[in-house]
């Protein structure tokens, strides 16, 4: 298990000169195709994906299993590493009379390419970039990101703010306990590279989710600095 490094990251929440001097700068959200780094934990939790970093075309995560294994009536795929936490999340929600539905799970590179090409065709390249990840840039290719909505309800992106529904509010309060973090929080586009998505939850495990919550920064900010710091301290950690 990779040890986590919360203390230098807590400083990120307050823009002190010292913190900025000791932390490497977060890359701006330019549209590039730089290779995402190999994940030392082996389950995708450390992989930074944004408008800059992308997974290769042939990256397919290991251990893809249907969501049915977490108790959802759904055969879309996620990585098996998230099944225990996702099952616990679903069960905890049900105990609180909250019924969740997964609206999107693993997305292959080919699927992303097809989707992006569709939107480019409909809207043009610039508009498509604002609303859709270019192929390889989606966290959904990791198999550990899910789009969550209300069971039987409209798609969460069809609402003004799904976080204001009972189900969305439950996720905001509780998802971190089960290892899930919100990749694109409100008013964070300058550092997350994407607009607010209250439905898009990325699994990073319970320990890291608690650390990110405590740090009070979006996951991209945490992951970028964690990776950089770890690479300097411990380049051979498996
Ligand atoms: Zn998503």
PDB file of C-alpha atoms and ligand atoms in Angstrom:
ATOM      1  CA  UNK A   1       0.000   0.000   0.000  1.00  0.00           C
ATOM      2  CA  UNK A   2       1.318   3.350  -1.004  1.00  0.00           C
ATOM      3  CA  UNK A   3       1.509   5.672   1.944  1.00  0.00           C
ATOM      4  CA  UNK A   4      -0.474   8.852   1.552  1.00  0.00           C
ATOM      5  CA  UNK A   5       0.882  12.322   1.994  1.00  0.00           C
ATOM      6  CA  UNK A   6      -1.808  14.574   3.375  1.00  0.00           C
ATOM      7  CA  UNK A   7       0.199  17.291   5.075  1.00  0.00           C
ATOM      8  CA  UNK A   8       1.840  19.084   2.138  1.00  0.00           C
ATOM      9  CA  UNK A   9      -1.462  18.843   0.327  1.00  0.00           C
ATOM     10  CA  UNK A  10      -3.482  20.429   3.065  1.00  0.00           C
ATOM     11  CA  UNK A  11      -1.467  23.538   2.402  1.00  0.00           C
ATOM     12  CA  UNK A  12      -2.949  23.646  -1.092  1.00  0.00           C
ATOM     13  CA  UNK A  13      -6.267  24.734   0.280  1.00  0.00           C
ATOM     14  CA  UNK A  14      -4.690  27.996   1.439  1.00  0.00           C
ATOM     15  CA  UNK A  15      -2.722  29.848  -1.226  1.00  0.00           C
ATOM     16  CA  UNK A  16       0.312  30.667   0.882  1.00  0.00           C
ATOM     17  CA  UNK A  17       3.513  31.557  -0.883  1.00  0.00           C
ATOM     18  CA  UNK A  18       5.294  28.731   0.945  1.00  0.00           C
ATOM     19  CA  UNK A  19       2.887  26.122  -0.367  1.00  0.00           C
ATOM     20  CA  UNK A  20       3.220  27.394  -3.898  1.00  0.00           C
ATOM     21  CA  UNK A  21       6.977  27.393  -3.624  1.00  0.00           C
ATOM     22  CA  UNK A  22       7.175  23.789  -2.449  1.00  0.00           C
ATOM     23  CA  UNK A  23       4.524  22.269  -4.715  1.00  0.00           C
ATOM     24  CA  UNK A  24       5.006  21.821  -8.451  1.00  0.00           C
ATOM     25  CA  UNK A  25       2.513  23.802 -10.512  1.00  0.00           C
ATOM     26  CA  UNK A  26      -0.668  22.124 -11.688  1.00  0.00           C
ATOM     27  CA  UNK A  27      -0.589  21.955 -15.507  1.00  0.00           C
ATOM     28  CA  UNK A  28      -3.091  24.270 -17.205  1.00  0.00           C
ATOM     29  CA  UNK A  29      -6.062  22.670 -18.956  1.00  0.00           C
ATOM     30  CA  UNK A  30      -4.630  22.793 -22.456  1.00  0.00           C
ATOM     31  CA  UNK A  31      -5.691  20.198 -25.025  1.00  0.00           C
ATOM     32  CA  UNK A  32      -2.738  17.877 -25.420  1.00  0.00           C
ATOM     33  CA  UNK A  33      -2.107  14.165 -25.686  1.00  0.00           C
ATOM     34  CA  UNK A  34       0.548  13.391 -23.113  1.00  0.00           C
ATOM     35  CA  UNK A  35       0.783   9.805 -21.907  1.00  0.00           C
ATOM     36  CA  UNK A  36      -0.740   9.245 -18.478  1.00  0.00           C
ATOM     37  CA  UNK A  37       1.783   7.697 -16.119  1.00  0.00           C
ATOM     38  CA  UNK A  38       1.717   4.028 -15.250  1.00  0.00           C
ATOM     39  CA  UNK A  39      -0.239   3.559 -12.088  1.00  0.00           C
ATOM     40  CA  UNK A  40       1.923   2.307  -9.204  1.00  0.00           C
ATOM     41  CA  UNK A  41      -1.046   1.009  -7.227  1.00  0.00           C
ATOM     42  CA  UNK A  42      -2.229  -1.042 -10.178  1.00  0.00           C
ATOM     43  CA  UNK A  43      -5.864  -0.071  -9.827  1.00  0.00           C
ATOM     44  CA  UNK A  44      -5.917   3.323 -11.504  1.00  0.00           C
ATOM     45  CA  UNK A  45      -6.309   5.377  -8.371  1.00  0.00           C
ATOM     46  CA  UNK A  46      -3.173   7.469  -8.991  1.00  0.00           C
ATOM     47  CA  UNK A  47      -3.685   8.031 -12.713  1.00  0.00           C
ATOM     48  CA  UNK A  48      -4.249  11.655 -13.667  1.00  0.00           C
ATOM     49  CA  UNK A  49      -6.554  12.032 -16.667  1.00  0.00           C
ATOM     50  CA  UNK A  50      -7.631  15.449 -17.905  1.00  0.00           C
ATOM     51  CA  UNK A  51      -7.511  17.463 -21.119  1.00  0.00           C
ATOM     52  CA  UNK A  52      -3.719  16.983 -21.162  1.00  0.00           C
ATOM     53  CA  UNK A  53      -3.065  13.408 -20.026  1.00  0.00           C
ATOM     54  CA  UNK A  54      -4.582  10.402 -21.724  1.00  0.00           C
ATOM     55  CA  UNK A  55      -4.543   6.627 -21.668  1.00  0.00           C
ATOM     56  CA  UNK A  56      -3.268   4.751 -24.716  1.00  0.00           C
ATOM     57  CA  UNK A  57      -5.680   3.339 -27.256  1.00  0.00           C
ATOM     58  CA  UNK A  58      -4.866  -0.219 -26.171  1.00  0.00           C
ATOM     59  CA  UNK A  59      -5.374   0.393 -22.437  1.00  0.00           C
ATOM     60  CA  UNK A  60      -8.063  -1.932 -21.138  1.00  0.00           C
ATOM     61  CA  UNK A  61      -8.237  -2.317 -17.343  1.00  0.00           C
ATOM     62  CA  UNK A  62      -7.968  -5.798 -15.919  1.00  0.00           C
ATOM     63  CA  UNK A  63     -10.800  -7.465 -14.039  1.00  0.00           C
ATOM     64  CA  UNK A  64     -13.822  -5.900 -15.741  1.00  0.00           C
ATOM     65  CA  UNK A  65     -17.017  -7.356 -14.271  1.00  0.00           C
ATOM     66  CA  UNK A  66     -20.713  -6.433 -14.586  1.00  0.00           C
ATOM     67  CA  UNK A  67     -22.246  -3.962 -12.123  1.00  0.00           C
ATOM     68  CA  UNK A  68     -24.567  -6.809 -11.226  1.00  0.00           C
ATOM     69  CA  UNK A  69     -21.767  -8.027  -8.932  1.00  0.00           C
ATOM     70  CA  UNK A  70     -22.334  -4.940  -6.778  1.00  0.00           C
ATOM     71  CA  UNK A  71     -26.054  -5.650  -6.652  1.00  0.00           C
ATOM     72  CA  UNK A  72     -27.215  -3.359  -9.443  1.00  0.00           C
ATOM     73  CA  UNK A  73     -29.532  -4.711 -12.150  1.00  0.00           C
ATOM     74  CA  UNK A  74     -27.000  -3.638 -14.745  1.00  0.00           C
ATOM     75  CA  UNK A  75     -24.542  -5.511 -16.952  1.00  0.00           C
ATOM     76  CA  UNK A  76     -22.290  -2.600 -17.785  1.00  0.00           C
ATOM     77  CA  UNK A  77     -18.705  -3.105 -16.711  1.00  0.00           C
ATOM     78  CA  UNK A  78     -16.480  -1.806 -13.925  1.00  0.00           C
ATOM     79  CA  UNK A  79     -13.233  -3.073 -12.424  1.00  0.00           C
ATOM     80  CA  UNK A  80     -13.620  -5.776  -9.828  1.00  0.00           C
ATOM     81  CA  UNK A  81     -11.500  -3.758  -7.354  1.00  0.00           C
ATOM     82  CA  UNK A  82     -14.405  -1.358  -6.797  1.00  0.00           C
ATOM     83  CA  UNK A  83     -17.064  -4.025  -6.219  1.00  0.00           C
ATOM     84  CA  UNK A  84     -16.704  -4.323  -2.400  1.00  0.00           C
ATOM     85  CA  UNK A  85     -16.894  -0.552  -1.848  1.00  0.00           C
ATOM     86  CA  UNK A  86     -19.617  -0.066  -4.444  1.00  0.00           C
ATOM     87  CA  UNK A  87     -21.664  -2.827  -2.861  1.00  0.00           C
ATOM     88  CA  UNK A  88     -21.255  -1.261   0.585  1.00  0.00           C
ATOM     89  CA  UNK A  89     -22.212   2.140  -0.823  1.00  0.00           C
ATOM     90  CA  UNK A  90     -25.374   0.778  -2.441  1.00  0.00           C
ATOM     91  CA  UNK A  91     -26.370  -1.071   0.720  1.00  0.00           C
ATOM     92  CA  UNK A  92     -25.768   1.964   2.942  1.00  0.00           C
ATOM     93  CA  UNK A  93     -27.817   4.119   0.591  1.00  0.00           C
ATOM     94  CA  UNK A  94     -30.672   1.601   0.640  1.00  0.00           C
ATOM     95  CA  UNK A  95     -30.653   1.603   4.453  1.00  0.00           C
ATOM     96  CA  UNK A  96     -31.257   5.351   4.169  1.00  0.00           C
ATOM     97  CA  UNK A  97     -34.077   4.768   1.639  1.00  0.00           C
ATOM     98  CA  UNK A  98     -31.879   6.066  -1.184  1.00  0.00           C
ATOM     99  CA  UNK A  99     -32.053   4.111  -4.455  1.00  0.00           C
ATOM    100  CA  UNK A 100     -29.189   4.776  -6.845  1.00  0.00           C
ATOM    101  CA  UNK A 101     -28.711   3.834 -10.476  1.00  0.00           C
ATOM    102  CA  UNK A 102     -25.507   3.781 -12.487  1.00  0.00           C
ATOM    103  CA  UNK A 103     -25.883   5.740 -15.724  1.00  0.00           C
ATOM    104  CA  UNK A 104     -22.408   5.098 -17.133  1.00  0.00           C
ATOM    105  CA  UNK A 105     -19.497   2.851 -16.202  1.00  0.00           C
ATOM    106  CA  UNK A 106     -16.434   1.605 -18.134  1.00  0.00           C
ATOM    107  CA  UNK A 107     -16.007   3.234 -21.522  1.00  0.00           C
ATOM    108  CA  UNK A 108     -13.474   1.818 -23.975  1.00  0.00           C
ATOM    109  CA  UNK A 109     -11.163   4.001 -26.038  1.00  0.00           C
ATOM    110  CA  UNK A 110     -13.120   3.011 -29.138  1.00  0.00           C
ATOM    111  CA  UNK A 111     -16.395   4.065 -27.524  1.00  0.00           C
ATOM    112  CA  UNK A 112     -14.909   7.415 -26.515  1.00  0.00           C
ATOM    113  CA  UNK A 113     -13.598   7.936 -30.037  1.00  0.00           C
ATOM    114  CA  UNK A 114     -17.008   7.164 -31.514  1.00  0.00           C
ATOM    115  CA  UNK A 115     -18.773   9.455 -29.036  1.00  0.00           C
ATOM    116  CA  UNK A 116     -16.370  12.331 -29.538  1.00  0.00           C
ATOM    117  CA  UNK A 117     -16.541  12.000 -33.321  1.00  0.00           C
ATOM    118  CA  UNK A 118     -20.329  12.144 -33.088  1.00  0.00           C
ATOM    119  CA  UNK A 119     -20.249  15.398 -31.117  1.00  0.00           C
ATOM    120  CA  UNK A 120     -17.636  16.933 -33.386  1.00  0.00           C
ATOM    121  CA  UNK A 121     -19.911  16.137 -36.286  1.00  0.00           C
ATOM    122  CA  UNK A 122     -22.911  17.684 -34.539  1.00  0.00           C
ATOM    123  CA  UNK A 123     -21.303  20.673 -32.818  1.00  0.00           C
ATOM    124  CA  UNK A 124     -17.843  21.185 -34.249  1.00  0.00           C
ATOM    125  CA  UNK A 125     -14.537  20.464 -32.558  1.00  0.00           C
ATOM    126  CA  UNK A 126     -14.442  23.410 -30.137  1.00  0.00           C
ATOM    127  CA  UNK A 127     -17.930  22.863 -28.744  1.00  0.00           C
ATOM    128  CA  UNK A 128     -17.373  19.115 -28.529  1.00  0.00           C
ATOM    129  CA  UNK A 129     -14.243  19.631 -26.450  1.00  0.00           C
ATOM    130  CA  UNK A 130     -16.201  21.626 -23.903  1.00  0.00           C
ATOM    131  CA  UNK A 131     -18.691  18.852 -23.218  1.00  0.00           C
ATOM    132  CA  UNK A 132     -17.004  15.579 -24.141  1.00  0.00           C
ATOM    133  CA  UNK A 133     -13.595  14.053 -23.374  1.00  0.00           C
ATOM    134  CA  UNK A 134     -11.357  13.381 -26.340  1.00  0.00           C
ATOM    135  CA  UNK A 135     -10.567   9.657 -26.717  1.00  0.00           C
ATOM    136  CA  UNK A 136      -8.255   8.340 -23.999  1.00  0.00           C
ATOM    137  CA  UNK A 137      -8.893  11.315 -21.724  1.00  0.00           C
ATOM    138  CA  UNK A 138     -11.963   9.957 -19.919  1.00  0.00           C
ATOM    139  CA  UNK A 139     -11.662   8.566 -16.392  1.00  0.00           C
ATOM    140  CA  UNK A 140     -14.290   6.051 -17.479  1.00  0.00           C
ATOM    141  CA  UNK A 141     -11.572   4.162 -19.408  1.00  0.00           C
ATOM    142  CA  UNK A 142     -10.026   3.277 -16.027  1.00  0.00           C
ATOM    143  CA  UNK A 143     -13.103   1.192 -15.186  1.00  0.00           C
ATOM    144  CA  UNK A 144     -13.250   2.830 -11.759  1.00  0.00           C
ATOM    145  CA  UNK A 145     -15.378   5.890 -12.588  1.00  0.00           C
ATOM    146  CA  UNK A 146     -19.171   5.785 -12.558  1.00  0.00           C
ATOM    147  CA  UNK A 147     -21.946   8.225 -13.365  1.00  0.00           C
ATOM    148  CA  UNK A 148     -24.556   7.946 -10.624  1.00  0.00           C
ATOM    149  CA  UNK A 149     -28.167   9.053 -10.687  1.00  0.00           C
ATOM    150  CA  UNK A 150     -31.507   8.402  -9.087  1.00  0.00           C
ATOM    151  CA  UNK A 151     -32.953   4.941  -9.705  1.00  0.00           C
ATOM    152  CA  UNK A 152     -35.748   5.205 -12.252  1.00  0.00           C
ATOM    153  CA  UNK A 153     -35.205   8.942 -12.486  1.00  0.00           C
ATOM    154  CA  UNK A 154     -34.071  11.145 -15.335  1.00  0.00           C
ATOM    155  CA  UNK A 155     -30.404  11.133 -16.274  1.00  0.00           C
ATOM    156  CA  UNK A 156     -28.602  13.291 -13.712  1.00  0.00           C
ATOM    157  CA  UNK A 157     -27.219  15.562 -16.450  1.00  0.00           C
ATOM    158  CA  UNK A 158     -30.767  16.421 -17.452  1.00  0.00           C
ATOM    159  CA  UNK A 159     -31.302  18.161 -14.093  1.00  0.00           C
ATOM    160  CA  UNK A 160     -30.045  21.611 -13.107  1.00  0.00           C
ATOM    161  CA  UNK A 161     -28.115  20.118 -10.198  1.00  0.00           C
ATOM    162  CA  UNK A 162     -28.458  16.444  -9.282  1.00  0.00           C
ATOM    163  CA  UNK A 163     -26.654  17.175  -5.988  1.00  0.00           C
ATOM    164  CA  UNK A 164     -29.844  18.906  -4.805  1.00  0.00           C
ATOM    165  CA  UNK A 165     -31.907  15.706  -5.054  1.00  0.00           C
ATOM    166  CA  UNK A 166     -32.038  13.393  -1.999  1.00  0.00           C
ATOM    167  CA  UNK A 167     -29.918  10.844  -3.862  1.00  0.00           C
ATOM    168  CA  UNK A 168     -27.375  13.394  -5.051  1.00  0.00           C
ATOM    169  CA  UNK A 169     -27.151  14.941  -1.589  1.00  0.00           C
ATOM    170  CA  UNK A 170     -26.630  11.504  -0.069  1.00  0.00           C
ATOM    171  CA  UNK A 171     -23.683  10.913  -2.397  1.00  0.00           C
ATOM    172  CA  UNK A 172     -22.174  14.310  -1.575  1.00  0.00           C
ATOM    173  CA  UNK A 173     -22.313  13.456   2.130  1.00  0.00           C
ATOM    174  CA  UNK A 174     -21.437   9.771   2.089  1.00  0.00           C
ATOM    175  CA  UNK A 175     -19.640   8.616  -1.067  1.00  0.00           C
ATOM    176  CA  UNK A 176     -16.167   9.294   0.358  1.00  0.00           C
ATOM    177  CA  UNK A 177     -16.793   6.765   3.133  1.00  0.00           C
ATOM    178  CA  UNK A 178     -16.912   4.097   0.406  1.00  0.00           C
ATOM    179  CA  UNK A 179     -13.885   5.315  -1.487  1.00  0.00           C
ATOM    180  CA  UNK A 180     -15.524   7.541  -4.119  1.00  0.00           C
ATOM    181  CA  UNK A 181     -14.633  11.172  -4.845  1.00  0.00           C
ATOM    182  CA  UNK A 182     -16.291  13.782  -7.052  1.00  0.00           C
ATOM    183  CA  UNK A 183     -13.895  14.466  -9.923  1.00  0.00           C
ATOM    184  CA  UNK A 184     -15.467  17.728 -11.099  1.00  0.00           C
ATOM    185  CA  UNK A 185     -16.830  19.743  -8.179  1.00  0.00           C
ATOM    186  CA  UNK A 186     -18.729  22.988  -8.580  1.00  0.00           C
ATOM    187  CA  UNK A 187     -16.722  26.134  -9.406  1.00  0.00           C
ATOM    188  CA  UNK A 188     -13.489  24.187  -9.945  1.00  0.00           C
ATOM    189  CA  UNK A 189     -13.189  24.096 -13.710  1.00  0.00           C
ATOM    190  CA  UNK A 190      -9.914  26.009 -13.743  1.00  0.00           C
ATOM    191  CA  UNK A 191      -8.231  23.144 -11.888  1.00  0.00           C
ATOM    192  CA  UNK A 192     -10.368  20.139 -12.905  1.00  0.00           C
ATOM    193  CA  UNK A 193     -10.531  21.070 -16.635  1.00  0.00           C
ATOM    194  CA  UNK A 194     -14.217  20.128 -16.848  1.00  0.00           C
ATOM    195  CA  UNK A 195     -17.527  21.684 -15.884  1.00  0.00           C
ATOM    196  CA  UNK A 196     -19.320  20.680 -12.668  1.00  0.00           C
ATOM    197  CA  UNK A 197     -20.564  17.078 -12.822  1.00  0.00           C
ATOM    198  CA  UNK A 198     -22.376  16.090  -9.610  1.00  0.00           C
ATOM    199  CA  UNK A 199     -22.911  12.579 -11.026  1.00  0.00           C
ATOM    200  CA  UNK A 200     -19.315  11.616 -11.898  1.00  0.00           C
ATOM    201  CA  UNK A 201     -17.670   9.662  -9.075  1.00  0.00           C
ATOM    202  CA  UNK A 202     -14.234   8.145  -9.234  1.00  0.00           C
ATOM    203  CA  UNK A 203     -13.117   5.347  -6.939  1.00  0.00           C
ATOM    204  CA  UNK A 204      -9.779   5.890  -5.213  1.00  0.00           C
ATOM    205  CA  UNK A 205     -10.267   3.669  -2.158  1.00  0.00           C
ATOM    206  CA  UNK A 206     -11.454   4.671   1.293  1.00  0.00           C
ATOM    207  CA  UNK A 207      -8.105   5.892   2.611  1.00  0.00           C
ATOM    208  CA  UNK A 208      -7.354   8.211  -0.298  1.00  0.00           C
ATOM    209  CA  UNK A 209     -10.960   9.421  -0.481  1.00  0.00           C
ATOM    210  CA  UNK A 210     -10.776  10.439   3.186  1.00  0.00           C
ATOM    211  CA  UNK A 211      -7.458  12.184   2.571  1.00  0.00           C
ATOM    212  CA  UNK A 212      -8.794  14.098  -0.435  1.00  0.00           C
ATOM    213  CA  UNK A 213     -11.854  15.132   1.532  1.00  0.00           C
ATOM    214  CA  UNK A 214      -9.666  16.361   4.369  1.00  0.00           C
ATOM    215  CA  UNK A 215      -7.401  18.232   1.957  1.00  0.00           C
ATOM    216  CA  UNK A 216     -10.431  20.037   0.544  1.00  0.00           C
ATOM    217  CA  UNK A 217      -9.156  20.036  -3.025  1.00  0.00           C
ATOM    218  CA  UNK A 218     -10.466  18.371  -6.210  1.00  0.00           C
ATOM    219  CA  UNK A 219      -8.946  14.940  -6.894  1.00  0.00           C
ATOM    220  CA  UNK A 220      -6.915  16.211  -9.867  1.00  0.00           C
ATOM    221  CA  UNK A 221      -5.096  18.654  -7.600  1.00  0.00           C
ATOM    222  CA  UNK A 222      -4.425  15.978  -4.999  1.00  0.00           C
ATOM    223  CA  UNK A 223      -3.363  13.331  -7.513  1.00  0.00           C
ATOM    224  CA  UNK A 224      -1.035  15.591  -9.438  1.00  0.00           C
ATOM    225  CA  UNK A 225       0.888  16.572  -6.333  1.00  0.00           C
ATOM    226  CA  UNK A 226       0.751  13.109  -4.783  1.00  0.00           C
ATOM    227  CA  UNK A 227       2.229  11.544  -7.906  1.00  0.00           C
ATOM    228  CA  UNK A 228       4.931  14.140  -8.186  1.00  0.00           C
ATOM    229  CA  UNK A 229       5.859  13.849  -4.530  1.00  0.00           C
ATOM    230  CA  UNK A 230       5.832  10.057  -4.592  1.00  0.00           C
ATOM    231  CA  UNK A 231       7.930   9.881  -7.717  1.00  0.00           C
ATOM    232  CA  UNK A 232      10.589  11.933  -6.010  1.00  0.00           C
ATOM    233  CA  UNK A 233      10.506   9.999  -2.767  1.00  0.00           C
ATOM    234  CA  UNK A 234       9.937   6.451  -3.795  1.00  0.00           C
ATOM    235  CA  UNK A 235      10.295   5.740  -7.498  1.00  0.00           C
ATOM    236  CA  UNK A 236      10.427   1.969  -7.090  1.00  0.00           C
ATOM    237  CA  UNK A 237       7.327   1.413  -5.005  1.00  0.00           C
ATOM    238  CA  UNK A 238       5.321  -1.295  -6.829  1.00  0.00           C
TER     239      UNK A 238
HETATM  240 ZN1  LIG B   1     -18.661  10.394 -15.938  1.00  0.00          ZN
END
